[in-house]
Amino acid sequence: MPTLGLSALTVLTLAMCQSNSTKTTEGTAQTPADSTGTAPAVAGSTGNAEAGRDVFRNETFGTEGFWTNAVRMPQGMKAAKLTVMDALKAGVSFDVDAMPADVKAAFASELKTDHSPAKAPKLNDPATMDALVKANAVIGMVPKGALVGVSCALCHAVTDKSMFDLGGKGSIGKRIDGPTPHQLNVGKLLATAANSRALFTTLQLRQPDGSTIGRAPKGLTATSTEAEVDAYLSNPKFYPIGTFDDSPDGNGNPVHIAPFFRQDLAAPFGSSGQNDKLDDFNNTVYTALFDQSNLLSPGGKQFIHVLGGAGGDAMLADYAKVLAATGVTGFPYVTASTAGKPGDAPTPTGKRVDEQKLRDLNAYVSALAAPKGVVTDAALVSQGRALFASNNCTNCHNTDQSKPVMTKLIPMNQIYPDYKPKVLAQRQAPLSPIQNAPGTFDDKMIVVDASPGGGIRGNALPLLLDLARKPVFLHDNSVPSLEALLNPNRGKGAPHPFYAVSAQERTALVAYLKSLDTGPDKGVAMRR
């Protein structure tokens, strides 16, 4: 039986458009989005954005112990002799301003060559990679004395590519916080760790009856070897590039990484809208994802049991065996206060990290400017905007992206007409049953939805921003382009079945969607 899924570091990244001539599902029966947007509860007014920048980039709340002593990421990088070129190929971003002067000077010369070991020795020397981690120049990998942790920036920052861009993969330049690094191969990086088995709860596991949920044909177990775990993580068919499995639920459900700018416009938080407040969402990330060993604390066990029942208990029992077998001790590592009731939104594991830092982080990610939209044909954009309105896209989405998205969730049977789930286990009200439908679109929502707070099983609306950079669509990476998303060839029952019949209309709508931004005076560009 599938167990627990937690707050996603993602919102559904799709563009919901509905053609009058090809209407395939009921509308949401609400007034246009531009007239109903309400400000989400981000608590940013009580935080300091400048202090929040340091939280975003460098705060780990003690979870560096998990990544160094349990997952053993830095040890694995050294054993694999990971180089800067290897990291760039995996989509990693490097902060040029944090680089030691000698490394920066060497790169300026070597990046002009063919990047071979003979002509670019620094780029291909594992010692250089180690030095850049210690210098805090590897964006999102944070040195903490002898330990190394991860911060929000790993999955939610890019660079301006001012020094180097490896063909749409990794880059070197000045930090830009907030946008998604779409080419980041998270699975490959996790597979580099010396003890990736410590990520057990976020792997695709085999259930007691032999079944498994995810892209891989077979699930992993407590006795799976490090090589077997690494094979799963490093296979892009199972763990797609640009995605991250942020649900300790035993299901293989990596979802596309969402941007983290202008969070004052986005609510509720998570694909399934399970968190009304951004600080609650982020606290869950720190206390249950960045230190998964905390799920074995009394509060963590209670949380898992309430949402996952006997299946959750069994998963944690296996996880304890994995940590024991791999010599992991001294956990949990997260630095947090024991407060509140386990399972409640502010304290899902019965713990809460520093409150002021959570609020500072809220303020920072709310102030981060969204990238400018891309306009190559103004007339085509204007035509697309008219189609966006006339085809009822505004039933759900704003035309003015400086306004908050509507907080209403879109029911699963509307966003996915072929959604016919099988109930796997019942749960105590108000929680909905644990249920699964064929395909990958609902895998994120098998356990996690808004029902703990009395909501429905559905999807939160996304920010329609920075779409020109986005290579794939829908949170499960199942649609290869915006044009394909709007093409009726996907079928009436497909996820997000809102289409434009003609190729010309689709071209105009795509041009419009790629042009969207929050306007010239919206947001604060914050980069070093």
Short mmCIF file of C-alpha atoms in Angstrom, two decimals:
data_model
loop_
_atom_site.label_atom_id
_atom_site.label_comp_id
_atom_site.label_asym_id
_atom_site.label_seq_id
_atom_site.Cartn_x
_atom_site.Cartn_y
_atom_site.Cartn_z
CA MET A 1 0.00 0.00 0.00
CA PRO A 2 1.36 3.43 -0.85
CA THR A 3 2.17 5.49 2.19
CA LEU A 4 2.72 9.18 2.70
CA GLY A 5 3.43 12.08 0.36
CA LEU A 6 4.49 15.50 1.68
CA SER A 7 4.42 19.10 0.56
CA ALA A 8 5.69 19.50 -2.96
CA LEU A 9 8.43 21.97 -3.93
CA THR A 10 6.31 22.47 -7.03
CA VAL A 11 3.13 23.96 -8.36
CA LEU A 12 1.46 22.63 -11.49
CA THR A 13 3.26 24.23 -14.41
CA LEU A 14 0.79 24.24 -17.24
CA ALA A 15 -1.29 26.66 -19.29
CA MET A 16 -5.01 25.96 -19.05
CA CYS A 17 -6.74 27.03 -22.25
CA GLN A 18 -10.14 25.93 -23.47
CA SER A 19 -11.35 26.28 -27.04
CA ASN A 20 -15.06 26.96 -27.47
CA SER A 21 -15.16 24.73 -30.54
CA THR A 22 -13.39 21.80 -28.85
CA LYS A 23 -14.73 21.95 -25.32
CA THR A 24 -14.10 18.58 -23.69
CA THR A 25 -14.98 19.11 -20.06
CA GLU A 26 -17.13 21.25 -17.83
CA GLY A 27 -15.89 24.75 -17.04
CA THR A 28 -15.15 25.73 -13.48
CA ALA A 29 -18.29 27.88 -13.24
CA GLN A 30 -16.54 30.88 -11.81
CA THR A 31 -16.06 34.48 -12.80
CA PRO A 32 -12.97 35.55 -14.75
CA ALA A 33 -9.76 35.14 -12.82
CA ASP A 34 -8.67 38.76 -13.15
CA SER A 35 -11.64 39.87 -11.07
CA THR A 36 -11.35 37.26 -8.31
CA GLY A 37 -7.66 36.92 -7.44
CA THR A 38 -6.97 37.29 -3.73
CA ALA A 39 -3.65 37.75 -1.99
CA PRO A 40 -2.29 34.46 -0.60
CA ALA A 41 -1.24 34.03 3.02
CA VAL A 42 2.54 34.28 2.72
CA ALA A 43 3.16 36.23 5.95
CA GLY A 44 5.83 38.15 4.03
CA SER A 45 4.94 41.43 5.70
CA THR A 46 6.56 40.26 8.93
CA GLY A 47 9.78 39.15 7.26
CA ASN A 48 12.89 40.89 5.94
CA ALA A 49 13.69 40.16 2.30
CA GLU A 50 17.40 40.87 2.61
CA ALA A 51 17.70 38.44 5.51
CA GLY A 52 15.54 36.02 3.53
CA ARG A 53 18.08 36.01 0.73
CA ASP A 54 20.61 34.42 3.06
CA VAL A 55 18.02 31.86 4.17
CA PHE A 56 17.24 31.03 0.54
CA ARG A 57 20.88 30.67 -0.45
CA ASN A 58 22.63 29.39 2.65
CA GLU A 59 20.31 28.20 5.43
CA THR A 60 20.24 24.46 6.12
CA PHE A 61 18.85 24.33 9.69
CA GLY A 62 21.26 21.55 10.62
CA THR A 63 20.21 19.28 7.75
CA GLU A 64 23.77 19.29 6.46
CA GLY A 65 24.15 16.38 8.88
CA PHE A 66 21.68 14.36 6.85
CA TRP A 67 23.35 15.11 3.51
CA THR A 68 26.88 14.51 4.83
CA ASN A 69 26.52 11.80 7.50
CA ALA A 70 23.53 9.88 6.14
CA VAL A 71 23.33 10.40 2.35
CA ARG A 72 27.08 11.13 2.23
CA MET A 73 26.85 13.36 -0.80
CA PRO A 74 30.31 15.02 -0.55
CA GLN A 75 31.99 11.65 0.06
CA GLY A 76 30.29 10.22 -3.00
CA MET A 77 31.33 13.18 -5.14
CA LYS A 78 34.95 12.63 -4.15
CA ALA A 79 34.77 8.89 -4.72
CA ALA A 80 33.23 9.44 -8.16
CA LYS A 81 35.91 12.06 -8.90
CA LEU A 82 33.22 14.51 -9.93
CA THR A 83 34.61 17.42 -11.92
CA VAL A 84 33.20 20.82 -12.82
CA MET A 85 32.59 19.55 -16.36
CA ASP A 86 30.67 16.57 -14.96
CA ALA A 87 28.56 18.89 -12.83
CA LEU A 88 27.87 21.23 -15.75
CA LYS A 89 26.70 18.26 -17.81
CA ALA A 90 24.30 17.44 -14.97
CA GLY A 91 22.86 20.96 -15.15
CA VAL A 92 24.57 22.43 -12.07
CA SER A 93 24.91 26.24 -11.80
CA PHE A 94 28.09 27.95 -10.56
CA ASP A 95 28.32 31.40 -8.97
CA VAL A 96 31.14 33.27 -10.70
CA ASP A 97 31.31 35.90 -7.95
CA ALA A 98 32.06 33.29 -5.27
CA MET A 99 34.89 31.63 -7.18
CA PRO A 100 38.46 31.95 -5.90
CA ALA A 101 40.42 34.35 -8.09
CA ASP A 102 42.85 31.72 -9.37
CA VAL A 103 40.06 29.34 -10.39
CA LYS A 104 38.16 32.14 -12.10
CA ALA A 105 41.25 33.16 -14.06
CA ALA A 106 41.94 29.57 -15.11
CA PHE A 107 38.35 29.08 -16.24
CA ALA A 108 38.46 32.26 -18.33
CA SER A 109 41.17 30.61 -20.40
CA GLU A 110 40.07 26.97 -20.33
CA LEU A 111 36.45 27.66 -21.32
CA LYS A 112 37.72 28.91 -24.68
CA THR A 113 39.19 25.48 -25.48
CA ASP A 114 37.56 22.14 -26.34
CA HIS A 115 37.27 21.44 -22.56
CA SER A 116 39.39 18.30 -22.81
CA PRO A 117 41.52 17.30 -19.79
CA ALA A 118 44.66 18.22 -21.71
CA LYS A 119 43.49 21.75 -22.52
CA ALA A 120 41.24 22.38 -19.51
CA PRO A 121 42.92 20.74 -16.50
CA LYS A 122 41.09 22.80 -13.85
CA LEU A 123 37.68 22.06 -15.35
CA ASN A 124 38.50 18.34 -15.26
CA ASP A 125 40.21 18.15 -11.88
CA PRO A 126 38.01 16.81 -9.02
CA ALA A 127 40.00 19.00 -6.64
CA THR A 128 38.59 22.08 -8.37
CA MET A 129 35.05 20.89 -7.76
CA ASP A 130 35.86 20.32 -4.10
CA ALA A 131 37.37 23.79 -3.83
CA LEU A 132 34.28 25.39 -5.37
CA VAL A 133 31.98 23.58 -2.94
CA LYS A 134 34.08 24.89 -0.04
CA ALA A 135 33.93 28.39 -1.55
CA ASN A 136 30.11 28.22 -1.74
CA ALA A 137 30.35 28.68 -5.50
CA VAL A 138 28.26 25.61 -6.37
CA ILE A 139 24.78 27.10 -6.20
CA GLY A 140 22.65 25.26 -3.66
CA MET A 141 25.45 23.20 -2.11
CA VAL A 142 26.30 24.94 1.16
CA PRO A 143 29.50 24.30 3.16
CA LYS A 144 28.99 24.19 6.92
CA GLY A 145 32.41 23.62 8.43
CA ALA A 146 33.36 20.03 7.57
CA LEU A 147 29.81 19.27 6.39
CA VAL A 148 27.89 20.14 3.24
CA GLY A 149 24.15 20.77 3.06
CA VAL A 150 21.66 21.88 0.44
CA SER A 151 19.54 25.01 0.29
CA CYS A 152 16.52 26.21 -1.69
CA ALA A 153 18.88 27.58 -4.32
CA LEU A 154 19.89 24.15 -5.62
CA CYS A 155 16.53 23.69 -7.35
CA HIS A 156 15.36 27.30 -7.56
CA ALA A 157 18.17 29.38 -9.02
CA VAL A 158 20.06 29.81 -12.30
CA THR A 159 22.80 32.14 -13.54
CA ASP A 160 22.93 34.84 -16.17
CA LYS A 161 25.42 32.62 -18.08
CA SER A 162 27.83 35.54 -18.26
CA MET A 163 30.93 33.32 -18.09
CA PHE A 164 29.70 30.09 -19.69
CA ASP A 165 26.67 28.10 -20.81
CA LEU A 166 27.04 24.41 -21.64
CA GLY A 167 24.44 24.20 -24.38
CA GLY A 168 21.34 24.50 -22.22
CA LYS A 169 22.73 22.40 -19.37
CA GLY A 170 24.75 23.91 -16.54
CA SER A 171 26.16 27.43 -16.55
CA ILE A 172 28.59 29.78 -14.85
CA GLY A 173 27.62 33.36 -14.09
CA LYS A 174 25.96 35.69 -11.63
CA ARG A 175 23.21 34.18 -9.49
CA ILE A 176 19.58 34.73 -10.40
CA ASP A 177 17.35 33.43 -7.62
CA GLY A 178 13.87 32.09 -8.31
CA PRO A 179 13.78 30.57 -11.83
CA THR A 180 13.79 26.81 -12.34
CA PRO A 181 17.02 25.19 -13.60
CA HIS A 182 15.09 23.04 -16.07
CA GLN A 183 18.14 20.99 -17.12
CA LEU A 184 19.18 20.04 -13.57
CA ASN A 185 19.58 16.25 -13.42
CA VAL A 186 18.65 15.83 -9.76
CA GLY A 187 18.48 12.04 -9.97
CA LYS A 188 22.00 11.81 -11.36
CA LEU A 189 23.33 14.04 -8.60
CA LEU A 190 21.58 11.99 -5.92
CA ALA A 191 23.00 8.80 -7.43
CA THR A 192 26.49 10.26 -6.94
CA ALA A 193 26.02 10.15 -3.16
CA ALA A 194 27.88 7.39 -1.34
CA ASN A 195 24.72 6.28 0.49
CA SER A 196 21.74 7.11 -1.72
CA ARG A 197 19.88 4.34 0.15
CA ALA A 198 19.37 6.92 2.91
CA LEU A 199 16.85 8.56 0.55
CA PHE A 200 14.69 5.44 0.94
CA THR A 201 11.35 7.15 1.58
CA THR A 202 11.57 9.18 -1.65
CA LEU A 203 12.46 6.19 -3.82
CA GLN A 204 10.03 4.08 -5.83
CA LEU A 205 9.47 1.15 -3.47
CA ARG A 206 7.96 -2.29 -3.90
CA GLN A 207 4.81 -2.77 -1.87
CA PRO A 208 4.19 -5.93 0.20
CA ASP A 209 1.99 -7.38 -2.56
CA GLY A 210 4.77 -6.87 -5.13
CA SER A 211 3.18 -3.85 -6.78
CA THR A 212 4.91 -0.51 -7.29
CA ILE A 213 3.84 2.97 -8.37
CA GLY A 214 6.06 5.04 -10.62
CA ARG A 215 7.85 4.97 -13.95
CA ALA A 216 10.18 2.05 -13.17
CA PRO A 217 8.82 -1.47 -13.83
CA LYS A 218 10.15 -2.78 -10.50
CA GLY A 219 10.21 -1.24 -7.05
CA LEU A 220 13.12 -1.07 -4.64
CA THR A 221 13.21 -2.66 -1.19
CA ALA A 222 15.07 -2.27 2.09
CA THR A 223 17.61 -4.82 0.84
CA SER A 224 18.19 -3.18 -2.56
CA THR A 225 21.86 -2.47 -3.13
CA GLU A 226 23.45 0.93 -3.59
CA ALA A 227 23.98 0.07 -7.25
CA GLU A 228 20.29 -0.74 -7.71
CA VAL A 229 19.23 2.52 -6.08
CA ASP A 230 21.71 4.49 -8.19
CA ALA A 231 20.46 2.79 -11.36
CA TYR A 232 16.94 4.00 -10.58
CA LEU A 233 17.97 7.54 -9.71
CA SER A 234 20.27 8.03 -12.70
CA ASN A 235 17.82 6.71 -15.32
CA PRO A 236 15.98 9.70 -16.86
CA LYS A 237 13.14 7.39 -17.93
CA PHE A 238 12.43 6.76 -14.25
CA TYR A 239 13.64 10.07 -12.82
CA PRO A 240 13.26 12.72 -15.57
CA ILE A 241 15.64 15.63 -15.90
CA GLY A 242 14.30 18.79 -14.31
CA THR A 243 12.24 16.89 -11.73
CA PHE A 244 12.57 16.13 -8.04
CA ASP A 245 10.73 13.53 -5.97
CA ASP A 246 9.90 15.52 -2.88
CA SER A 247 7.35 13.11 -1.38
CA PRO A 248 8.51 10.58 1.24
CA ASP A 249 5.68 8.23 0.28
CA GLY A 250 7.39 5.21 -1.26
CA ASN A 251 5.98 6.11 -4.68
CA GLY A 252 8.14 7.12 -7.63
CA ASN A 253 6.63 10.50 -8.45
CA PRO A 254 9.30 13.05 -9.41
CA VAL A 255 7.60 16.27 -10.50
CA HIS A 256 8.94 19.17 -12.49
CA ILE A 257 10.68 21.75 -10.33
CA ALA A 258 8.59 24.89 -9.99
CA PRO A 259 9.90 28.46 -9.94
CA PHE A 260 10.15 30.20 -6.58
CA PHE A 261 9.71 33.86 -7.49
CA ARG A 262 6.69 36.12 -6.77
CA GLN A 263 5.23 33.74 -4.22
CA ASP A 264 2.99 36.58 -3.10
CA LEU A 265 0.95 35.73 -6.20
CA ALA A 266 0.80 31.97 -5.66
CA ALA A 267 -1.49 30.08 -3.29
CA PRO A 268 -2.27 27.51 -2.10
CA PHE A 269 1.13 25.83 -2.14
CA GLY A 270 1.97 22.40 -3.53
CA SER A 271 0.53 20.70 -6.62
CA SER A 272 -2.47 19.55 -4.66
CA GLY A 273 -2.91 22.80 -2.74
CA GLN A 274 -2.26 21.14 0.60
CA ASN A 275 -0.69 24.19 2.30
CA ASP A 276 -2.48 27.51 2.68
CA LYS A 277 0.61 29.22 4.11
CA LEU A 278 4.03 29.40 2.50
CA ASP A 279 5.91 29.28 5.81
CA ASP A 280 4.13 26.00 6.68
CA PHE A 281 5.08 24.61 3.28
CA ASN A 282 8.75 25.54 3.74
CA ASN A 283 8.88 24.19 7.29
CA THR A 284 7.72 20.82 5.97
CA VAL A 285 10.54 20.87 3.43
CA TYR A 286 13.18 21.44 6.10
CA THR A 287 11.79 19.07 8.73
CA ALA A 288 10.64 16.16 6.57
CA LEU A 289 12.46 16.32 3.23
CA PHE A 290 15.88 17.84 3.76
CA ASP A 291 16.23 15.54 6.78
CA GLN A 292 14.21 12.43 6.03
CA SER A 293 15.62 10.74 9.13
CA ASN A 294 13.35 13.06 11.14
CA LEU A 295 10.45 10.90 9.93
CA LEU A 296 11.73 8.32 12.42
CA SER A 297 11.24 10.74 15.33
CA PRO A 298 8.09 10.25 17.44
CA GLY A 299 6.35 13.14 15.69
CA GLY A 300 7.47 11.93 12.27
CA LYS A 301 6.18 8.43 12.95
CA GLN A 302 2.83 9.79 14.10
CA PHE A 303 2.55 11.95 10.98
CA ILE A 304 3.29 9.01 8.69
CA HIS A 305 0.89 6.74 10.55
CA VAL A 306 -2.03 9.16 10.31
CA LEU A 307 -1.62 9.62 6.57
CA GLY A 308 -0.25 6.21 5.57
CA GLY A 309 -1.60 3.79 8.16
CA ALA A 310 -0.01 0.36 8.33
CA GLY A 311 1.74 0.93 5.01
CA GLY A 312 3.42 4.04 6.39
CA ASP A 313 4.47 2.18 9.52
CA ALA A 314 5.99 -0.59 7.41
CA MET A 315 7.89 1.90 5.23
CA LEU A 316 9.45 3.55 8.27
CA ALA A 317 10.33 0.19 9.79
CA ASP A 318 12.20 -0.65 6.58
CA TYR A 319 13.81 2.78 6.57
CA ALA A 320 15.15 2.21 10.07
CA LYS A 321 16.68 -1.05 8.83
CA VAL A 322 18.30 0.75 5.90
CA LEU A 323 19.89 3.38 8.13
CA ALA A 324 21.13 0.72 10.54
CA ALA A 325 22.55 -1.39 7.71
CA THR A 326 24.41 1.59 6.28
CA GLY A 327 25.81 2.75 9.61
CA VAL A 328 23.80 5.96 9.93
CA THR A 329 23.65 7.19 13.53
CA GLY A 330 23.04 10.40 15.44
CA PHE A 331 19.83 11.33 13.65
CA PRO A 332 17.63 13.28 13.30
CA TYR A 333 19.81 16.21 12.34
CA VAL A 334 17.44 19.13 11.72
CA THR A 335 17.66 21.99 14.19
CA ALA A 336 14.08 22.77 15.13
CA SER A 337 11.87 23.35 18.14
CA THR A 338 9.47 20.66 19.29
CA ALA A 339 6.16 22.43 19.00
CA GLY A 340 2.57 21.92 17.98
CA LYS A 341 0.76 18.74 17.15
CA PRO A 342 2.25 16.26 14.65
CA GLY A 343 0.16 16.29 11.51
CA ASP A 344 -0.95 19.91 11.84
CA ALA A 345 0.09 22.11 8.93
CA PRO A 346 2.53 24.30 10.92
CA THR A 347 4.23 21.28 12.54
CA PRO A 348 3.68 18.11 10.47
CA THR A 349 6.43 16.22 12.31
CA GLY A 350 5.88 18.09 15.58
CA LYS A 351 8.80 20.41 14.83
CA ARG A 352 9.22 23.96 13.58
CA VAL A 353 12.43 25.63 12.40
CA ASP A 354 13.24 29.23 13.28
CA GLU A 355 10.05 31.26 12.79
CA GLN A 356 11.67 34.55 11.85
CA LYS A 357 13.82 32.88 9.21
CA LEU A 358 10.73 31.26 7.70
CA ARG A 359 9.10 34.66 7.49
CA ASP A 360 12.24 36.24 6.06
CA LEU A 361 12.26 33.55 3.38
CA ASN A 362 8.61 34.32 2.63
CA ALA A 363 9.47 37.97 2.14
CA TYR A 364 12.39 37.19 -0.18
CA VAL A 365 10.65 34.75 -2.52
CA SER A 366 7.65 37.06 -2.62
CA ALA A 367 9.85 39.98 -3.71
CA LEU A 368 11.85 38.09 -6.34
CA ALA A 369 11.03 39.41 -9.80
CA ALA A 370 9.72 37.05 -12.46
CA PRO A 371 11.76 36.94 -15.69
CA LYS A 372 10.59 39.14 -18.51
CA GLY A 373 8.38 37.56 -21.11
CA VAL A 374 9.66 36.95 -24.63
CA VAL A 375 8.03 38.84 -27.51
CA THR A 376 9.18 38.09 -31.05
CA ASP A 377 5.98 39.11 -32.88
CA ALA A 378 3.81 41.70 -31.14
CA ALA A 379 0.90 41.22 -33.51
CA LEU A 380 0.91 37.47 -32.91
CA VAL A 381 1.00 38.04 -29.15
CA SER A 382 -2.00 40.37 -29.44
CA GLN A 383 -3.89 37.75 -31.42
CA GLY A 384 -3.04 35.12 -28.81
CA ARG A 385 -4.27 37.34 -26.01
CA ALA A 386 -7.63 37.74 -27.72
CA LEU A 387 -7.89 33.97 -28.19
CA PHE A 388 -6.95 33.42 -24.55
CA ALA A 389 -9.93 35.51 -23.49
CA SER A 390 -12.45 34.36 -26.11
CA ASN A 391 -11.70 30.67 -25.52
CA ASN A 392 -12.51 30.96 -21.80
CA CYS A 393 -8.94 30.50 -20.52
CA THR A 394 -9.83 33.33 -18.15
CA ASN A 395 -12.25 31.02 -16.36
CA CYS A 396 -9.16 29.93 -14.45
CA HIS A 397 -6.25 32.16 -15.43
CA ASN A 398 -5.43 35.84 -15.26
CA THR A 399 -4.50 37.93 -18.25
CA ASP A 400 -2.83 40.32 -15.80
CA GLN A 401 -0.04 38.25 -14.24
CA SER A 402 0.62 40.88 -11.59
CA LYS A 403 -2.55 39.70 -9.84
CA PRO A 404 -2.65 36.64 -7.57
CA VAL A 405 -3.88 33.39 -9.04
CA MET A 406 -7.23 32.17 -7.80
CA THR A 407 -6.99 29.95 -4.77
CA LYS A 408 -9.69 27.57 -5.99
CA LEU A 409 -8.52 24.01 -6.66
CA ILE A 410 -9.47 22.37 -9.95
CA PRO A 411 -11.07 18.96 -9.24
CA MET A 412 -9.19 15.96 -10.60
CA ASN A 413 -12.07 14.80 -12.79
CA GLN A 414 -12.09 18.23 -14.50
CA ILE A 415 -8.37 18.63 -15.02
CA TYR A 416 -8.13 14.93 -16.00
CA PRO A 417 -11.42 13.57 -17.46
CA ASP A 418 -10.03 10.02 -17.68
CA TYR A 419 -9.25 10.05 -13.97
CA LYS A 420 -10.71 6.77 -12.73
CA PRO A 421 -8.81 5.93 -9.57
CA LYS A 422 -8.82 2.66 -7.70
CA VAL A 423 -9.13 3.00 -3.93
CA LEU A 424 -6.14 1.37 -2.25
CA ALA A 425 -6.96 2.19 1.36
CA GLN A 426 -9.51 4.13 3.35
CA ARG A 427 -8.52 6.87 5.79
CA GLN A 428 -10.28 8.56 8.65
CA ALA A 429 -12.27 11.67 7.73
CA PRO A 430 -11.64 14.34 6.67
CA LEU A 431 -8.83 12.61 4.76
CA SER A 432 -9.78 11.22 1.37
CA PRO A 433 -8.99 7.60 0.49
CA ILE A 434 -5.54 6.65 -0.79
CA GLN A 435 -6.23 6.09 -4.50
CA ASN A 436 -4.40 5.68 -7.79
CA ALA A 437 -5.31 5.97 -11.47
CA PRO A 438 -3.36 4.65 -14.47
CA GLY A 439 -0.57 6.85 -15.78
CA THR A 440 1.69 9.31 -14.00
CA PHE A 441 -0.45 12.46 -13.83
CA ASP A 442 -2.04 11.66 -10.47
CA ASP A 443 0.94 9.90 -8.87
CA LYS A 444 1.75 13.02 -6.87
CA MET A 445 -1.78 13.08 -5.46
CA ILE A 446 -2.20 9.40 -4.51
CA VAL A 447 -1.80 10.24 -0.85
CA VAL A 448 -1.39 14.00 -0.68
CA ASP A 449 -4.32 16.31 -1.32
CA ALA A 450 -6.06 19.15 0.44
CA SER A 451 -8.43 16.86 2.35
CA PRO A 452 -6.64 17.14 5.74
CA GLY A 453 -7.76 20.76 5.81
CA GLY A 454 -11.23 20.00 4.48
CA GLY A 455 -10.41 20.69 0.83
CA ILE A 456 -10.92 18.62 -2.29
CA ARG A 457 -8.64 16.37 -4.31
CA GLY A 458 -7.52 18.62 -7.12
CA ASN A 459 -4.78 20.79 -8.57
CA ALA A 460 -3.64 24.27 -7.62
CA LEU A 461 -3.42 26.87 -10.37
CA PRO A 462 0.10 27.82 -11.51
CA LEU A 463 1.81 31.10 -12.19
CA LEU A 464 1.89 31.63 -15.96
CA LEU A 465 5.37 33.11 -15.88
CA ASP A 466 8.76 32.30 -17.41
CA LEU A 467 7.10 29.92 -19.87
CA ALA A 468 9.50 30.74 -22.73
CA ARG A 469 12.26 28.87 -20.87
CA LYS A 470 10.16 25.88 -19.94
CA PRO A 471 10.97 22.81 -22.08
CA VAL A 472 8.19 20.43 -20.93
CA PHE A 473 4.70 20.81 -19.47
CA LEU A 474 2.43 19.35 -16.83
CA HIS A 475 3.99 18.54 -13.50
CA ASP A 476 4.82 14.96 -14.57
CA ASN A 477 6.83 16.12 -17.65
CA SER A 478 4.33 14.30 -19.88
CA VAL A 479 3.87 17.00 -22.56
CA PRO A 480 6.91 18.06 -24.62
CA SER A 481 5.90 21.64 -25.53
CA LEU A 482 3.28 24.35 -25.22
CA GLU A 483 2.12 23.61 -28.76
CA ALA A 484 1.61 19.96 -27.85
CA LEU A 485 -0.24 20.97 -24.68
CA LEU A 486 -2.79 22.88 -26.77
CA ASN A 487 -3.05 20.23 -29.53
CA PRO A 488 -6.34 18.23 -29.55
CA ASN A 489 -4.42 15.15 -30.72
CA ARG A 490 -3.75 14.46 -27.05
CA GLY A 491 -7.40 13.39 -26.70
CA LYS A 492 -10.53 14.34 -24.81
CA GLY A 493 -9.64 12.41 -21.70
CA ALA A 494 -6.00 13.50 -21.37
CA PRO A 495 -4.82 15.66 -18.48
CA HIS A 496 -5.59 19.33 -19.14
CA PRO A 497 -7.73 18.73 -22.26
CA PHE A 498 -8.18 22.36 -23.29
CA TYR A 499 -7.23 22.83 -26.91
CA ALA A 500 -7.05 25.10 -29.95
CA VAL A 501 -8.08 23.36 -33.17
CA SER A 502 -5.99 25.17 -35.76
CA ALA A 503 -2.20 25.28 -35.86
CA GLN A 504 -2.36 29.05 -36.41
CA GLU A 505 -4.37 29.56 -33.23
CA ARG A 506 -1.97 27.39 -31.28
CA THR A 507 0.97 29.41 -32.59
CA ALA A 508 -0.67 32.63 -31.46
CA LEU A 509 -1.56 31.26 -28.03
CA VAL A 510 1.99 29.97 -27.54
CA ALA A 511 3.41 33.36 -28.47
CA TYR A 512 1.08 35.02 -25.96
CA LEU A 513 1.90 32.60 -23.13
CA LYS A 514 5.64 33.04 -23.68
CA SER A 515 5.23 36.81 -23.54
CA LEU A 516 3.65 36.89 -20.09
CA ASP A 517 5.33 38.65 -17.18
CA THR A 518 4.27 40.78 -14.23
CA GLY A 519 4.90 44.13 -15.88
CA PRO A 520 7.70 46.70 -15.68
CA ASP A 521 7.14 47.67 -12.04
CA LYS A 522 6.26 44.27 -10.52
CA GLY A 523 8.71 42.52 -8.21
CA VAL A 524 12.25 43.36 -7.14
CA ALA A 525 15.21 41.98 -9.06
CA MET A 526 17.49 40.61 -6.33
CA ARG A 527 20.83 39.19 -7.39
CA ARG A 528 24.27 39.67 -6.00
#
